[in-house]
Structure formats: structure tokens, C-alpha cells
């Protein structure tokens, strides 16, 4: 999921309330706050845990931003739901946390998580989950200790909003309100040039093969380099090529050898597949896929690869210029649903860029692909490509359900649209049709499935395990952490009633030979307005450690791992 923009062209404690921006001025940008945290022990469920690494100095916490108007009279429900969907309490914080349990001594490095964390400007509240200004969270693990920090990403969109106390760039569902007709005409010109599109890189964060860390969203201008140690915003990531265009896949394929992404072509509907080598900023063309249906390309938030192929999805949820031009968002925002245009999956050879398969598949809706691999016959010849995703049963209402109004108003009714592990089978024998079916019974994970990770050593290879967010019904948002076994077709689920976990991120143990030998890290917004970092054993999926934050953090999206050098 992302902050999406689209184009039609190629601390100090104080008893007095302070607004977010007044607080930012009070805590100067060039004067970072470093504290240590001391919390009262709070034993984890199901087991007695050892308290280790107790820090000594309590934090100074800024007063919270005013919550949006309550949408329910149930005080308990209101307190439970708002922690994940309320703006971050202050622009930055850093300190060592008290750990309950034991963090493995081999876990040395930094987990970075990106996501929208500021959903208001003055008294104005944003509408959609994807609109918020990016908040980076850092969990640094070293010798069993844990230091946490967070900081707002200093995009041009964020800095302009802070300076003017109003929206200045187009976000996912938000459009700056022009002062007059001439300003409106100017905004239209800036839209088509890309000048008014946001650079609010609030979707993901990746470590490139050369060590640089980049925050991303679906606008190309929203590629921003950050310092993984301080979370400082270093500057724009400038691409050294002439491709032009304004949008790309929010989730590239990134490893130590390469960076692959998709560039949708909105004029001549299709997708350009490009690669960038470590140490460079230049993208080079692998090949192009022409769309087989619809008036525009399907939305490509993510895509998978195998060892030899790039898989390009063409979803019937397609980009729509008319919707972009509207002052108020439609239920599908920048998209339109075109079931008559059908759904397709294309397979491109990494080496030569030629299309080896282009098949029609059942209608589908997905934000996130999990993984893909090549299926061989008894002689070792590749006969098909298998691609797994978090698929929403071709139901586009998931976009509307992510409005903050819906997320903040849970009243006990089960309103989260169903989702499954959707498995595409793409034959390489020239057949015009592929298959889409559930990889396991969706009841195993509560018919909820999104925000997934795998052991990165299995990227593009046959794999067994995936880690994702599932559902404990009734709910209005994924609320469990789930380990999916795609061989035994079973799932293990971790659940803390009333809490909202963010993406489970798998980190393999150095030297591991088993696929699930490692830990899973997640950040939890809990029902009491607090939050904590959680570490699960990757094999048993049992909790082994947690560390409470000084205050609850907003929900976040995607992360990456930066190993200690």
C-alpha cells in the first residue's frame, strides 16, 4: 500500500498544549533529543520472561496531537482503536528500551520501518491511511539490547506543509485547495508536469546493494535517501537516465546484486521493466510489456520475480486520468475497475527482455505479491511460473475500507473484506490461460492476508513459509501476525486482542540452513494507547521478547533490515 500519485503524461514535557508545528519549532531540527527509557515491568502472556537491559532515564514526551472527532460513544472501543490511527506525538525521539525476554545475541543490526504517521494539519484531518506524512521508525539490535528512534521524513511536501500549515502537494486522496480560479489553472499545469505531485515517501524503505538506504512511494520524485543511523533525510535520489515518467512500482525488487522496478506507461498502455546496478543511479531497460486490455495500465504496486523471469501483473484495477482530475476522491481514488478488460499475467526473461508467456487469469485485486518461483518437470525443464500474492477476491472495496474514518470507527462488526494467499499458475507451454486459486484454506488465517515477508534467501525460489498479517474476526483491519506454511497448508497466528500489528519482518539467523530459522520483528500499536516492539521465534512463532515504547506509535507499512557491519 502506498501514498499514490498519478499522471496522464510519459522534548520537553510541558503542561500546556502545543500544536505539532509549535512543538517542532520548540524542539529544533538541529538539536536532536536522546533519552533512555525506564518502564514498569509488564510480563508477556503465556510465559514468565526475564527482564534485561533496563535503561535508567525516563523520556520527555510531548503532549499528543488532538484526536479526530470520536465516531463512537463507546469509550473503551474509542481508546482501543485510536492508537494506530492517530498522528505521531512528536517529530522525533530516541532512547534505549527495557527488554522483556531475551533478544538473540546474533541479532545485530537495524530494522527500519516506514509509513504514514502524521494525518492532520492544524485542525484539518486527512481522509485516507495512505495520505499521512512519512514517519521512520528505527529498531537497533545489538548484543541483546534495543535502541528505538523515530523521526519524520523531511520531504518537500512535509516541509511545505509545516511551513504553511496547509497541504501543498497532491497526496493519495488529498488535493490542495486553490485560493482562486487562476490558482486552480496553475495547479492543473503543475499536475501534468508533475510539480504538484507529492514526494512524501511514506510507503517503503530499501537498502540498496551499495549500502544506501532509500525511502520510496509511487511517485518517482518520492525517492529519498536517509541515514539509517540517525534517520536524517539526506536528499533526493536522482535517477541518471532519460526515461521520464512520474510513477513507478512502490515496491521494487532489491537485493545486493540489482534493483528492478516497473514504470507504467500511461500514454501507450504498458510497462517498462528496468534494472539498476549497485553503485549507480542509472536505470537500464530490460524490456517492455504492452497491455492486453483496458484503457490504461493496471495498477502495479508490487510485482514478483523468479531466478530467470520478471512477472508483470496487469490488473483490471486500472489507472484513471479522469479520477485524478476530480477535486473530491471517488471510492476507487486514482483508479477505475474494468472487469471487461480482464486480468493478465506476463512473464519476461531477465536476460533478453523477451516475453515468454502472456496469459489471461481470473479477475484479481492485490497490493502485495509474496514471492514467485519456477516449476520444473522431471527432466528439469521449466514448465510454469508460480506467483503468490495477498489477493482480495477481486474485491476493490478494500481501498475504501482504508479510509481513516472507517479505521477509527470500529464498533465490533466484521467489516474487513476477505483476502487469501492467491496462487497464480502461469504455464510456459503457449497456453493462453493461467490459473488463480487459494494456496491454502483462507480460514487458516482468518480470511485476512496482507503485509508479507519471506526469508530473503528464497526470493524468486521455491519456498515454504511466508509471514503476514491475518485476521481474528470480527475486525475492520488485519489484526494478527501469521506464519503460513505453504507445504502443510497450515498457519500459526499470534494475536493480542485489540492491538494492531504492522508488517512482520523476517530476519534469518546467520549460518541458518532451515528456511524459518530466524526471528520475526513487528511493531505493535496496542489497545491501551501504548506500543511495543515484538520479536517472535521464526520457527515456533512464539514470543521471545518485547520492548515497550514511551508512547504508542501510529501504524506503519513496510521495512527493511540493515545488518551491522
Coordinates of C-alpha atoms in Angstrom, one line a residue, residues 112-115 134-136 153 199-229 231-239 248-255 258-259 261 276-281 283 558-562:
X112 CA 13.8 0.3 9.7
X113 CA 10.1 0.8 9.2
X114 CA 8.4 3.4 7.0
X115 CA 4.8 4.5 6.9
X134 CA 6.1 9.6 6.4
X135 CA 7.4 8.5 9.8
X136 CA 10.5 6.4 10.0
X153 CA 11.0 12.2 6.9
X199 CA 7.4 13.4 -2.8
X200 CA 6.0 12.1 0.5
X201 CA 7.9 8.8 0.5
X202 CA 5.7 7.1 3.1
X203 CA 5.4 3.6 1.6
X204 CA 8.6 1.6 1.9
X205 CA 12.3 1.7 2.7
X206 CA 15.0 -0.4 1.0
X207 CA 18.7 -1.0 1.4
X208 CA 20.5 -0.9 -2.0
X209 CA 23.3 -3.2 -2.8
X210 CA 25.8 -0.4 -2.3
X211 CA 24.5 0.3 1.2
X212 CA 22.4 3.4 0.6
X213 CA 19.0 3.4 2.2
X214 CA 16.1 4.9 0.2
X215 CA 12.5 5.6 1.2
X216 CA 10.0 5.2 -1.6
X217 CA 6.5 5.8 -2.7
X218 CA 4.8 5.5 -6.1
X219 CA 5.9 8.9 -7.4
X220 CA 9.4 8.7 -8.8
X221 CA 10.2 12.1 -7.2
X222 CA 9.4 10.5 -3.8
X223 CA 12.7 8.5 -3.7
X224 CA 14.6 10.0 -0.8
X225 CA 17.9 8.9 0.7
X226 CA 18.1 8.6 4.5
X227 CA 20.8 7.9 7.1
X228 CA 19.9 4.6 8.8
X229 CA 21.7 5.5 12.0
X231 CA 17.2 8.8 10.4
X232 CA 18.3 12.2 8.9
X233 CA 17.0 13.0 5.5
X234 CA 20.0 13.2 3.2
X235 CA 18.3 14.3 0.0
X236 CA 16.6 13.2 -3.2
X237 CA 17.6 10.0 -5.0
X238 CA 18.2 11.3 -8.5
X239 CA 17.9 8.8 -11.3
X248 CA 6.8 3.6 -10.7
X249 CA 6.1 0.5 -8.6
X250 CA 6.2 1.4 -5.0
X251 CA 7.9 -2.0 -4.3
X252 CA 11.0 -2.7 -6.4
X253 CA 12.9 -5.9 -6.2
X254 CA 16.0 -5.2 -4.3
X255 CA 19.0 -7.3 -3.3
X258 CA 20.3 -5.5 -8.5
X259 CA 17.3 -3.2 -8.3
X261 CA 11.2 -1.9 -11.0
X276 CA 19.7 -0.5 -11.8
X277 CA 23.1 -1.9 -10.7
X278 CA 24.6 -1.2 -7.2
X279 CA 26.6 1.9 -7.0
X280 CA 24.8 3.6 -9.9
X281 CA 21.6 5.8 -10.2
X283 CA 18.2 2.5 -14.8
X558 CA 7.0 -1.6 5.1
X559 CA 10.5 -2.1 6.4
X560 CA 14.0 -3.4 5.7
X561 CA 17.0 -4.8 7.5
X562 CA 20.4 -3.1 7.7

